[in-house]
Coordinates of C-alpha atoms and ligand atoms in Angstrom, one line a residue:
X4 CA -5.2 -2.9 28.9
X5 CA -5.5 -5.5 26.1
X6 CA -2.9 -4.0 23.1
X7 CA -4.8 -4.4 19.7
X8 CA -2.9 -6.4 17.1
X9 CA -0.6 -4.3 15.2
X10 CA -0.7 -3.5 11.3
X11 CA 1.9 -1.4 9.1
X12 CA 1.2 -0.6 5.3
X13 CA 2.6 2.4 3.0
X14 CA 1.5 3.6 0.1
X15 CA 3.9 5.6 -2.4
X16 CA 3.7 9.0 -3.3
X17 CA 4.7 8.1 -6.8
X18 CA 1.3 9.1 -8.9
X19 CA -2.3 10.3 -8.1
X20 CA -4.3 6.8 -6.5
X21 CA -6.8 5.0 -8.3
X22 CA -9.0 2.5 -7.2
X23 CA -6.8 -0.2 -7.4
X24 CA -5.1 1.5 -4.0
X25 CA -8.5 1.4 -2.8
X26 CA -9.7 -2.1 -3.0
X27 CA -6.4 -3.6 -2.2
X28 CA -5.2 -1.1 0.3
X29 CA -7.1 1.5 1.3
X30 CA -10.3 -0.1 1.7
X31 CA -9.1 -2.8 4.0
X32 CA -6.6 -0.4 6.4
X33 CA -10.0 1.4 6.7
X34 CA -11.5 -1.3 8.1
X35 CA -9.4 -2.7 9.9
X36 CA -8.5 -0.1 12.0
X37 CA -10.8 -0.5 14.8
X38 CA -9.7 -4.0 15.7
X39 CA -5.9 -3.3 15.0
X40 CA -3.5 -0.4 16.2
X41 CA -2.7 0.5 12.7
X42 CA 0.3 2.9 11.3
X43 CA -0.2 3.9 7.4
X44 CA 2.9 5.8 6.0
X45 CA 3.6 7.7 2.8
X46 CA 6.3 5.8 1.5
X47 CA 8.2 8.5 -0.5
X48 CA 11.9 6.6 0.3
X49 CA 10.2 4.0 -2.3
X50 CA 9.4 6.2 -4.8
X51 CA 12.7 7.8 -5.3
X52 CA 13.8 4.1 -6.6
X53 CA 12.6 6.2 -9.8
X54 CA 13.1 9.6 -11.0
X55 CA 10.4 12.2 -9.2
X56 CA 10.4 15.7 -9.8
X57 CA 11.1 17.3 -6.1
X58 CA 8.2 19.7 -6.5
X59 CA 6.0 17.5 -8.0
X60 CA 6.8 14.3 -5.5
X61 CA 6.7 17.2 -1.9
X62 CA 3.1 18.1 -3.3
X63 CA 1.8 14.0 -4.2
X64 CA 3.1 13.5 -0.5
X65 CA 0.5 15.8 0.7
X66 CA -2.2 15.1 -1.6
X67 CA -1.3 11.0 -0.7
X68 CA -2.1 12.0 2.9
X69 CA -4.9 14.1 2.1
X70 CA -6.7 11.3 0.2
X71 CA -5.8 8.6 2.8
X72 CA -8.1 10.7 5.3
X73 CA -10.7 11.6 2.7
X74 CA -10.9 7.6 1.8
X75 CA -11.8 7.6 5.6
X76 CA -8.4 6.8 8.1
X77 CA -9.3 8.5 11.3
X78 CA -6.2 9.7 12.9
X79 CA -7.0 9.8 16.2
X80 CA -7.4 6.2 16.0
X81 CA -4.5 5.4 13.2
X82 CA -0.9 7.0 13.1
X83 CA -0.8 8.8 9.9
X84 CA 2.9 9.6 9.1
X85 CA 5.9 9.7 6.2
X86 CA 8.6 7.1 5.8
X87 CA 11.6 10.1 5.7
X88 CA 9.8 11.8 8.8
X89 CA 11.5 8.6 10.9
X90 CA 15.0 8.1 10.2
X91 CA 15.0 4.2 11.9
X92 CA 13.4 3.0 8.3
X93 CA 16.7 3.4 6.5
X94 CA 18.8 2.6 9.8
X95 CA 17.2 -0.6 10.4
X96 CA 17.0 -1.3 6.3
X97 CA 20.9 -1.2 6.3
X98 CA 20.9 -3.7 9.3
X99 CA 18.3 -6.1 7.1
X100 CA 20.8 -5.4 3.7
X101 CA 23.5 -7.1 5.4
X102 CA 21.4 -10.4 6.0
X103 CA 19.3 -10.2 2.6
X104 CA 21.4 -12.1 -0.6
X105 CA 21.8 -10.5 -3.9
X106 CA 19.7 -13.5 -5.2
X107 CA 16.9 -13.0 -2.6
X108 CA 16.6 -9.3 -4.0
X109 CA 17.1 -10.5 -8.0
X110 CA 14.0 -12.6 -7.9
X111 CA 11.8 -10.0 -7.2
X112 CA 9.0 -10.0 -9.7
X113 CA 8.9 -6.7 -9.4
X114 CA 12.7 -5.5 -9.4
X115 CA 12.6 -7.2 -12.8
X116 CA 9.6 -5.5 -13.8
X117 CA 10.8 -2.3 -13.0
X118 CA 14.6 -2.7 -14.3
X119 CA 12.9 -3.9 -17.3
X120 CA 11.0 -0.5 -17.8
X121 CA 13.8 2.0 -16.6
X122 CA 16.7 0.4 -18.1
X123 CA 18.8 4.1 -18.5
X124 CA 19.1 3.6 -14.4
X125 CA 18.8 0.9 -13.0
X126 CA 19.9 1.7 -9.7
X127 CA 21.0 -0.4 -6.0
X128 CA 18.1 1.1 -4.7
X129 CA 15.5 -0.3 -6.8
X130 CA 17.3 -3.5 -6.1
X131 CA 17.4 -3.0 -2.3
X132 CA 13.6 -1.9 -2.5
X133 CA 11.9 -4.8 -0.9
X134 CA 14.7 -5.0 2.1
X135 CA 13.7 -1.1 2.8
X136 CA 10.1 -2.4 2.4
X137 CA 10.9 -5.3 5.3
X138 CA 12.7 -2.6 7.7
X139 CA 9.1 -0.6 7.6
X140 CA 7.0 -3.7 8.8
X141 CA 9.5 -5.0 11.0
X142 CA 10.2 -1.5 12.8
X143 CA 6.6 -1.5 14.2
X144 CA 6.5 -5.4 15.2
X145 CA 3.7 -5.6 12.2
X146 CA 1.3 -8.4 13.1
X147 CA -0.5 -7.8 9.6
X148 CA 0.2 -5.8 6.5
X149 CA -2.7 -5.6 4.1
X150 CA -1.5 -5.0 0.7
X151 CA -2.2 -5.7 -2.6
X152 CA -1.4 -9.1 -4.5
X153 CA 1.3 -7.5 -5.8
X154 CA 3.3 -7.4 -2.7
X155 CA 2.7 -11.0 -1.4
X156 CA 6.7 -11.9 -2.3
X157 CA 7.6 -9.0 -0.9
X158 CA 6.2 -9.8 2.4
X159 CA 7.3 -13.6 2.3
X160 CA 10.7 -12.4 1.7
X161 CA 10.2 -10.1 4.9
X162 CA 8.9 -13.1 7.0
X163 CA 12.2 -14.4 5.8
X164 CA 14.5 -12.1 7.0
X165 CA 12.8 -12.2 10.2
X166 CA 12.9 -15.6 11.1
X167 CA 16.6 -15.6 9.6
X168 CA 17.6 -12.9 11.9
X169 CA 15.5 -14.0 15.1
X170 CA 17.0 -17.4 14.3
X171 CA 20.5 -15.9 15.2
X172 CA 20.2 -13.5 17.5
X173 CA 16.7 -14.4 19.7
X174 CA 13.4 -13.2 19.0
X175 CA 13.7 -9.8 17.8
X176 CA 11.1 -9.2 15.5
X177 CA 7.5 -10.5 15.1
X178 CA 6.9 -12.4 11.7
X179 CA 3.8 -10.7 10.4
X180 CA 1.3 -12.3 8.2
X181 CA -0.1 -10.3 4.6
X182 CA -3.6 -9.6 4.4
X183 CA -4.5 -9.6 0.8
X184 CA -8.0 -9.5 0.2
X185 CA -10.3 -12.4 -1.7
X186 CA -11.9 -9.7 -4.1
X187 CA -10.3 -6.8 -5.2
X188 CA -6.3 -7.7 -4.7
X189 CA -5.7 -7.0 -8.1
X190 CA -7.7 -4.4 -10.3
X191 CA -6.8 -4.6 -13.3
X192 CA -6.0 -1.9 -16.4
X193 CA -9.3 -1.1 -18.3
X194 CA -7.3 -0.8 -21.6
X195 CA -5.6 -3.8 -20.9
X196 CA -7.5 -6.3 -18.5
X197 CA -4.2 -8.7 -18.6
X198 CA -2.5 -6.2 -16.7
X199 CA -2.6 -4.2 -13.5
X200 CA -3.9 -0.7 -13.3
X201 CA -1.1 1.0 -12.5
X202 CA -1.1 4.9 -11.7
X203 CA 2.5 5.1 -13.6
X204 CA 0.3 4.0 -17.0
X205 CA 0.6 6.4 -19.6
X206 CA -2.6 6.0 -20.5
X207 CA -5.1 7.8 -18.4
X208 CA -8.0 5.8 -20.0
X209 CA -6.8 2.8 -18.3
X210 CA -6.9 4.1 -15.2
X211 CA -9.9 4.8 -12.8
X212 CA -8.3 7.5 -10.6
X213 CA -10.2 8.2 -6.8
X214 CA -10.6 11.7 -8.1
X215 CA -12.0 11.4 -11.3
X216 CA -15.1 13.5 -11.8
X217 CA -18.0 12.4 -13.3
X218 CA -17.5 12.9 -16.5
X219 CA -13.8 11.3 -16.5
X220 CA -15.6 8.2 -15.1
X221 CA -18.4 8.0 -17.7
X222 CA -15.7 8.3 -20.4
X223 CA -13.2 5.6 -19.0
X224 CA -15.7 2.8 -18.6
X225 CA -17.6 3.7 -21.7
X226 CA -14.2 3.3 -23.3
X227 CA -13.3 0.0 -21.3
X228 CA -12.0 -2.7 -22.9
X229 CA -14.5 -5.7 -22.8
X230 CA -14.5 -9.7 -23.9
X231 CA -16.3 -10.9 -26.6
X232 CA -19.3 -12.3 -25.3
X233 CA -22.7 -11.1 -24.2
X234 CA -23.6 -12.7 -21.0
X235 CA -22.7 -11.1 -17.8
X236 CA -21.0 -13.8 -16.5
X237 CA -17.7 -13.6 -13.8
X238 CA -15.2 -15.7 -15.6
X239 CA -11.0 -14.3 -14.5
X240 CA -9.5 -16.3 -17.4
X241 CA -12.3 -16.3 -20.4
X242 CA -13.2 -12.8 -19.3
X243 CA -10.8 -10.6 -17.7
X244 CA -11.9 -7.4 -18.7
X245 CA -15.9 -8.3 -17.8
X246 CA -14.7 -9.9 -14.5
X247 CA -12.5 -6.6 -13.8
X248 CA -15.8 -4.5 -14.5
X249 CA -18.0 -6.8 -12.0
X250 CA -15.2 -6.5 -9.3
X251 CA -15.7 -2.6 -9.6
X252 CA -19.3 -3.2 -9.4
X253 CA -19.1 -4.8 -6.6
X254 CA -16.9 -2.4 -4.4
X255 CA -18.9 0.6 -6.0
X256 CA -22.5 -1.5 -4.4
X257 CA -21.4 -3.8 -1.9
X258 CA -23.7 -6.4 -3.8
X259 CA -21.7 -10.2 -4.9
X260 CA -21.2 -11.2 -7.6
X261 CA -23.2 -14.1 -7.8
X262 CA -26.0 -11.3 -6.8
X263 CA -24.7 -9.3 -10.2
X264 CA -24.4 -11.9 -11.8
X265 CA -28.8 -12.5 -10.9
X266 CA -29.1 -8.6 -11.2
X267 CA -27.9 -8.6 -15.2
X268 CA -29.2 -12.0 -16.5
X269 CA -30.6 -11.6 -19.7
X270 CA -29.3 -8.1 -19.6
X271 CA -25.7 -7.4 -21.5
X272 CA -22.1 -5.9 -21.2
X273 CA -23.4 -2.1 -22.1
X274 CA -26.0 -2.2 -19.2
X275 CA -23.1 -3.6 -16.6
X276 CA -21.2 -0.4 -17.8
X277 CA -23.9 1.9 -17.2
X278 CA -25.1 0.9 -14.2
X279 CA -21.1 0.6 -13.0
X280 CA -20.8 4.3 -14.2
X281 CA -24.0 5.5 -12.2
X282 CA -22.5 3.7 -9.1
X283 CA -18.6 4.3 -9.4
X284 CA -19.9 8.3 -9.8
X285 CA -22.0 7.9 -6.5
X286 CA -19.1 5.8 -4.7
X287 CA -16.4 8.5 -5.7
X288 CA -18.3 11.4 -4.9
X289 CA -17.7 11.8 -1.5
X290 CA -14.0 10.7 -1.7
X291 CA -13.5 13.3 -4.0
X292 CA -15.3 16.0 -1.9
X293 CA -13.9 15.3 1.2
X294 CA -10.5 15.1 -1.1
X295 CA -11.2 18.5 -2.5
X296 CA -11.6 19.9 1.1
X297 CA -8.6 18.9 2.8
X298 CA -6.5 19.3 -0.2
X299 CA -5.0 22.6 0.2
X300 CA -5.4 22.4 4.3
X301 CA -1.7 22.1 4.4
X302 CA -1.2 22.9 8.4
X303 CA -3.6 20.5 9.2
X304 CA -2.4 18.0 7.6
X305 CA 1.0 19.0 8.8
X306 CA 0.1 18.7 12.5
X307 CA -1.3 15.7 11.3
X308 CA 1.7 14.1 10.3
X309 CA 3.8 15.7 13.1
X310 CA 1.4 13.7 15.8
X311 CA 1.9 10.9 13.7
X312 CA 5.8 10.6 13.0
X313 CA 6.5 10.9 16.6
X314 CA 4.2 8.7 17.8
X315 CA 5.7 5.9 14.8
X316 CA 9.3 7.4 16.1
X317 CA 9.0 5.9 19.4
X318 CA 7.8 2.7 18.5
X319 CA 10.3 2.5 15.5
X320 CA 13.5 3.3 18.0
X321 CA 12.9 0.7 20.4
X322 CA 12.6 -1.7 18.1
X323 CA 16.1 -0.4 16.3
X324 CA 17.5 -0.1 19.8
X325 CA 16.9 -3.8 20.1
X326 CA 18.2 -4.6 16.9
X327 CA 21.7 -2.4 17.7
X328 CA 21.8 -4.5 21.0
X329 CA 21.7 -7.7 19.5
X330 CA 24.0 -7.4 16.7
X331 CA 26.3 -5.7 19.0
X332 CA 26.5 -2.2 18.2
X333 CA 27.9 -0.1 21.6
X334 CA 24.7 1.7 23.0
X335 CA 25.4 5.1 22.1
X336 CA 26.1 6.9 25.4
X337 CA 23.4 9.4 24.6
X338 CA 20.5 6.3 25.0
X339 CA 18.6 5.8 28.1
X340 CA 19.1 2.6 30.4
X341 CA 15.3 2.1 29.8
X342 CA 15.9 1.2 25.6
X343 CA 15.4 -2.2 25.6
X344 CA 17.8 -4.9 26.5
X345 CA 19.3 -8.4 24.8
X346 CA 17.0 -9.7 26.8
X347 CA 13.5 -8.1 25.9
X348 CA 11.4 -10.0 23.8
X349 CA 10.0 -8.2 20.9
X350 CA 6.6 -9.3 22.8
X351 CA 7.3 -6.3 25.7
X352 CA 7.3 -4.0 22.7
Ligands
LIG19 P1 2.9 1.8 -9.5 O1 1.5 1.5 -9.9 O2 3.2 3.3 -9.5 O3 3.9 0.9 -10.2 P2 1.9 0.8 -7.1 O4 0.7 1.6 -7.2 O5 1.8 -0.7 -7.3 O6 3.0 1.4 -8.0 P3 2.0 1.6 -4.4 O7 1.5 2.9 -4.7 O8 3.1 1.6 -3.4 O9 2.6 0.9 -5.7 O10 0.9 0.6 -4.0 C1 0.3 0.7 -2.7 C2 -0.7 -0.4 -2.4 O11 -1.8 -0.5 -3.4 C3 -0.1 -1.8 -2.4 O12 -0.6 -2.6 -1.4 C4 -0.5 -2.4 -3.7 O13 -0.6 -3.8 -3.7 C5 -1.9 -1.8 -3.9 N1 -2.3 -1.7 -5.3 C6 -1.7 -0.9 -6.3 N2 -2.3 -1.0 -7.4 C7 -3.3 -2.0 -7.2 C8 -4.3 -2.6 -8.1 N3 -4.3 -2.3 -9.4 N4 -5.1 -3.5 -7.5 C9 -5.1 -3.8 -6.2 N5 -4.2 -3.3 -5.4 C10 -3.3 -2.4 -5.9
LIG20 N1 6.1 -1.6 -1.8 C1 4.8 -1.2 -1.5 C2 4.6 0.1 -0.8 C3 5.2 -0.1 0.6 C4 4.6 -0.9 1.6 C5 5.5 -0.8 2.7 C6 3.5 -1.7 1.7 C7 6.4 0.4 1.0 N2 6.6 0.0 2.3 C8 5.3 -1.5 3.9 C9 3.3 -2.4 2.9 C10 4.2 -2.3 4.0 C11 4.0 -1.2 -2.8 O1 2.9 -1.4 -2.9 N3 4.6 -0.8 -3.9

């Protein structure tokens, strides 16, 4: 049998997802995961980097999952699972700490970002984020990770680490390549088109959120911070908040832009926004439903994950095995002869 490339990509449990996740996540695992054996995780270890409410992050865990099936990952084809269900992240992420620099991890657009915005604590593990980020990808000999723009360092500094380490010790881990999309890496804020919609925005207006009802849609775009101008014309530096409009236009219809650009000549900015709001209502519709249905289906999405974290488990243990073995850790007496040895090439796993 022929093994399917393999992709890793996490999402954190850190806020309700809007359709930023979407188009520069979501939309793409989706896709891809036909062609590619695929393993999407909750990535709650991330989101502890900043102060959760336990309660509050145990229930966004769930409702992350739920969504991630509503938006349409099949898990009998995908494994569906959460970071803390398989203990090897944070074991192999210590390994990858002692090979990462302080500078490598200081760089970090977004360390600084986010130091910058929690100043009261900024803690190691905010710093150490992006290594915990490379043990993930790593763990499952990733071929591709599709992310947003917003993680492209993060993933050059895990292709780093990789090659550092497989440098050293013999080819350990694969070096996997990001897949960040042509349209739609980078959705930006509808209050403020300069910046990316976040879902940790205070303002809710600024944020398109996959569950939004009708009415929270109408009101956000109506509300949506345009360029001065009239034509309906896709222009990332001139107009970022048009552009940002016609890139949701286009996920909502499937239609390009130079084919929006045709559909509104001679048309203006106010009927772009209410066609977008008559589409983005249609799109989200059945995400939402389908959202709404699973949400409080807690043991099925429970069995769910269980399938899921032990299938990722016994991927994620022969690769940390390997690791152990290489840097010369004593095989714990309780490990079976048939873990991998210094001399199996991460291509056997
Ligand atoms: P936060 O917004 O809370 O600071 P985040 O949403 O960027 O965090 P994650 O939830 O872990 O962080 O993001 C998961 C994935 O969604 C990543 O691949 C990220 O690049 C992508 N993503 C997030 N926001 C956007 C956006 N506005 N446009 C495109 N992709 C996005
Ligand atoms: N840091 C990512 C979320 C994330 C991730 C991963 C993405 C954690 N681990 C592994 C891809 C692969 C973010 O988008 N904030």
């Amino acid at each position: 049998m022929t093994q399917r490339p393999v992709i890793l990509s996490g999402i954190q449990p850190s806020g309700r997802l809007t359709i930023g996740h979407y188009t520069g996540a979501l939309r793409n695992w989706v896709a891809l995961q036909q062609s590619h054996q695929c393993y999407f995780m909750v990535a709650d270890l991330h989101a502890i980097t900043v102060r959760q409410d336990p309660a509050e992050l145990r229930q966004r865990t769930l409702e992350t999952v739920a969504l991630f099936l509503a938006c349409g990952i099949d898990p009998t084809q995908s494994v569906l699972f959460v970071q803390s269900h398989v203990p090897e992240h944070t074991q192999l992420a210590w390994v990858l700490s002692c090979w990462t620099s302080m500078g490598e991890c200081s760089r970090m657009t977004q360390f600084k970002e986010k130091s910058a915005q929690h100043r009261h604590l900024v803690n190691v593990g905010l710093f150490a984020y992006p290594i915990l980020m490379a043990a993930d990808i790593l763990l499952y000999q990733a071929d591709l990770v599709p992310v947003g723009a917003d993680q492209k360092q993060h993933l050059e500094l895990t292709r780093n680490l990789a090659e550092r380490f497989n440098h050293h010790y013999g080819p350990t881990f694969r070096v996997p390549e990001p897949y960040i999309p042509p349209v739609g890496a980078k959705i930006m804020s509808l209050q403020d088109p300069t910046k990316k919609m976040s879902k940790s925005d205070p303002n809710e207006n600024a944020i398109l959120f996959l569950t939004d009802p009708p009415d929270a849609i109408r009101r956000k775009i109506r509300r949506a911070i345009t360029d001065s101008g009239r034509e309906v014309r896709y222009d990332e530096q001139q107009r970022p908040g048009l552009s940002n409009l016609m890139v949701l236009y286009h996920i909502a219809t499937g239609k390009s832009i130079p084919e929006i650009e045709r559909e509104f000549e001679g048309a203006g900015y106010a009927d772009l926004k209410a066609a977008l709001t008559e589409a983005l209502i249609e799109f989200l519709r059945p995400i939402r439903e389908e959202y709404e249905r699973l949400q409080n289906a807690t043991d099925y999405l429970m069995s769910i994950l269980a399938q899921g974290a032990e299938k990722a488990r016994t991927r994620a243990h022969q690769t940390l095995q390997l690791v152990y073995e290489r840097i010369g850790l004593l095989l714990a007496p309780w490990e079976s002869v048939s873990t991998p040895t210094a001399n199996t090439h991460h291509a056997d796993l």
